[in-house]
Tab-separated table of C-alpha atoms in Angstrom:
chain	number	residue	atom	x	y	z
A	1	MET	CA	-0.238	25.158	-65.934
A	2	ASN	CA	-2.220	22.127	-67.871
A	3	GLN	CA	-5.697	21.878	-66.137
A	4	LYS	CA	-7.765	18.854	-66.399
A	5	GLN	CA	-11.101	17.190	-64.846
A	6	ALA	CA	-11.671	13.605	-63.830
A	7	ILE	CA	-14.850	12.108	-63.573
A	8	VAL	CA	-15.252	9.035	-61.549
A	9	ALA	CA	-18.339	6.773	-62.161
A	10	ARG	CA	-19.473	3.828	-60.236
A	11	THR	CA	-19.118	0.498	-61.944
A	12	ASP	CA	-21.175	-1.297	-59.140
A	13	ILE	CA	-24.684	-0.180	-59.621
A	14	GLY	CA	-25.301	-1.408	-63.094
A	15	MET	CA	-26.103	1.960	-64.869
A	16	GLY	CA	-26.812	1.788	-68.525
A	17	GLN	CA	-24.746	3.835	-70.966
A	18	GLY	CA	-27.029	6.421	-71.496
A	19	LYS	CA	-27.511	6.809	-67.854
A	20	LEU	CA	-23.810	6.735	-67.208
A	21	ALA	CA	-23.335	9.397	-69.785
A	22	ALA	CA	-26.145	11.523	-68.321
A	23	GLN	CA	-24.416	11.486	-64.719
A	24	VAL	CA	-20.907	12.088	-65.931
A	25	ALA	CA	-22.183	15.255	-67.869
A	26	HIS	CA	-24.147	16.340	-64.465
A	27	ALA	CA	-20.906	15.913	-62.436
A	28	SER	CA	-18.603	17.517	-65.117
A	29	LEU	CA	-21.003	20.883	-64.996
A	30	GLN	CA	-21.437	20.783	-61.513
A	31	ALA	CA	-17.815	20.773	-60.596
A	32	TYR	CA	-17.100	23.295	-63.376
A	33	GLU	CA	-19.840	25.610	-61.705
A	34	ASP	CA	-17.916	25.149	-58.454
A	35	ALA	CA	-14.435	26.736	-59.977
A	36	ASP	CA	-13.498	30.171	-59.847
A	37	GLY	CA	-13.775	32.266	-62.608
A	38	LYS	CA	-9.740	31.864	-63.525
A	39	THR	CA	-9.751	28.415	-63.256
A	40	GLN	CA	-12.823	28.146	-65.399
A	41	ARG	CA	-11.245	30.227	-67.975
A	42	GLU	CA	-7.654	28.355	-67.947
A	43	TRP	CA	-9.479	25.136	-68.251
A	44	LYS	CA	-11.656	25.958	-71.208
A	45	GLY	CA	-8.582	28.029	-72.681
A	46	SER	CA	-6.272	24.688	-72.592
A	47	GLY	CA	-9.071	22.520	-74.198
A	48	GLY	CA	-11.061	21.477	-71.449
A	49	LYS	CA	-9.350	18.034	-70.980
A	50	LYS	CA	-11.408	15.394	-69.196
A	51	ILE	CA	-10.973	11.798	-68.188
A	52	VAL	CA	-13.671	9.164	-67.061
A	53	LEU	CA	-12.434	6.493	-64.572
A	54	LYS	CA	-13.898	3.732	-62.772
A	55	GLY	CA	-15.107	3.951	-58.917
A	56	GLU	CA	-15.995	1.040	-57.433
A	57	SER	CA	-18.394	2.268	-54.513
A	58	GLU	CA	-20.165	5.289	-52.967
A	59	SER	CA	-17.555	5.020	-49.831
A	60	GLN	CA	-14.676	5.171	-52.389
A	61	LEU	CA	-16.182	8.082	-54.465
A	62	GLN	CA	-16.931	10.093	-50.726
A	63	GLU	CA	-13.240	9.290	-49.810
A	64	LEU	CA	-12.016	10.922	-53.222
A	65	ALA	CA	-14.497	13.776	-52.731
A	66	ASP	CA	-12.914	14.516	-49.246
A	67	LEU	CA	-9.325	14.436	-50.684
A	68	ALA	CA	-10.489	16.695	-53.496
A	69	ARG	CA	-11.731	19.162	-50.758
A	70	ARG	CA	-8.416	18.890	-48.867
A	71	GLU	CA	-6.280	19.735	-51.999
A	72	GLY	CA	-8.732	22.730	-52.604
A	73	LEU	CA	-10.122	21.325	-55.861
A	74	PRO	CA	-13.404	21.911	-56.892
A	75	TYR	CA	-15.640	18.725	-57.156
A	76	ALA	CA	-19.464	17.432	-57.377
A	77	LEU	CA	-20.866	14.394	-56.072
A	78	VAL	CA	-23.819	13.520	-58.046
A	79	ARG	CA	-26.859	11.814	-56.412
A	80	ASP	CA	-29.597	10.195	-58.748
A	81	ALA	CA	-33.188	11.832	-58.645
A	82	GLY	CA	-34.502	8.037	-58.937
A	83	HIS	CA	-36.730	8.710	-61.828
A	84	THR	CA	-35.415	5.885	-63.661
A	85	GLN	CA	-32.860	2.888	-63.007
A	86	LEU	CA	-31.657	4.073	-59.526
A	87	GLU	CA	-33.147	4.594	-55.920
A	88	PRO	CA	-33.328	8.227	-55.311
A	89	GLY	CA	-30.201	9.688	-53.670
A	90	THR	CA	-27.871	7.107	-55.108
A	91	VAL	CA	-24.323	8.434	-55.554
A	92	THR	CA	-23.491	7.905	-59.214
A	93	ALA	CA	-20.442	10.004	-59.935
A	94	LEU	CA	-18.011	12.424	-58.796
A	95	ALA	CA	-16.178	15.066	-60.616
A	96	VAL	CA	-12.800	16.388	-59.431
A	97	GLY	CA	-11.467	19.693	-61.076
A	98	PRO	CA	-10.835	21.146	-63.121
A	99	GLY	CA	-7.615	21.814	-61.603
A	100	PRO	CA	-3.833	21.739	-62.060
A	101	GLU	CA	-3.348	18.064	-63.460
A	102	ASN	CA	-0.862	17.243	-61.133
A	103	ILE	CA	-3.361	18.027	-58.082
A	104	VAL	CA	-6.154	16.186	-59.835
A	105	ASP	CA	-3.722	13.132	-60.251
A	106	LYS	CA	-2.930	13.310	-56.747
A	107	VAL	CA	-6.612	12.394	-55.995
A	108	THR	CA	-7.727	10.313	-58.709
A	109	GLY	CA	-4.362	9.066	-60.421
A	110	ASP	CA	-4.824	5.317	-58.864
A	111	LEU	CA	-7.899	4.706	-60.688
A	112	SER	CA	-8.589	2.866	-63.988
A	113	LEU	CA	-9.878	4.635	-67.084
A	114	PHE	CA	-13.636	3.815	-67.967
């Protein structure tokens, strides 16, 4: 079964490119670590497919996280530490999966590519 991970990064908080890249990486790794060993192996074995999508608000990311949880997918909601550009605790990104591509798409399929 094809596995993938979708990372949703907020577009409404003005993150610089480097900040955005770091937040996406944090989200990806945290959600991967939340997955069970079988899912981790299947995802890595199939190339570790990832897509980065545009999110418009903290509330949207929270809703998507709830949907991922209900679908049984690993997920990670990243909050910034606030050392540089953002207020401490600002939600910056959400990773959904790794998991079956069709289930990840049920959660994030309506979003645009970053």
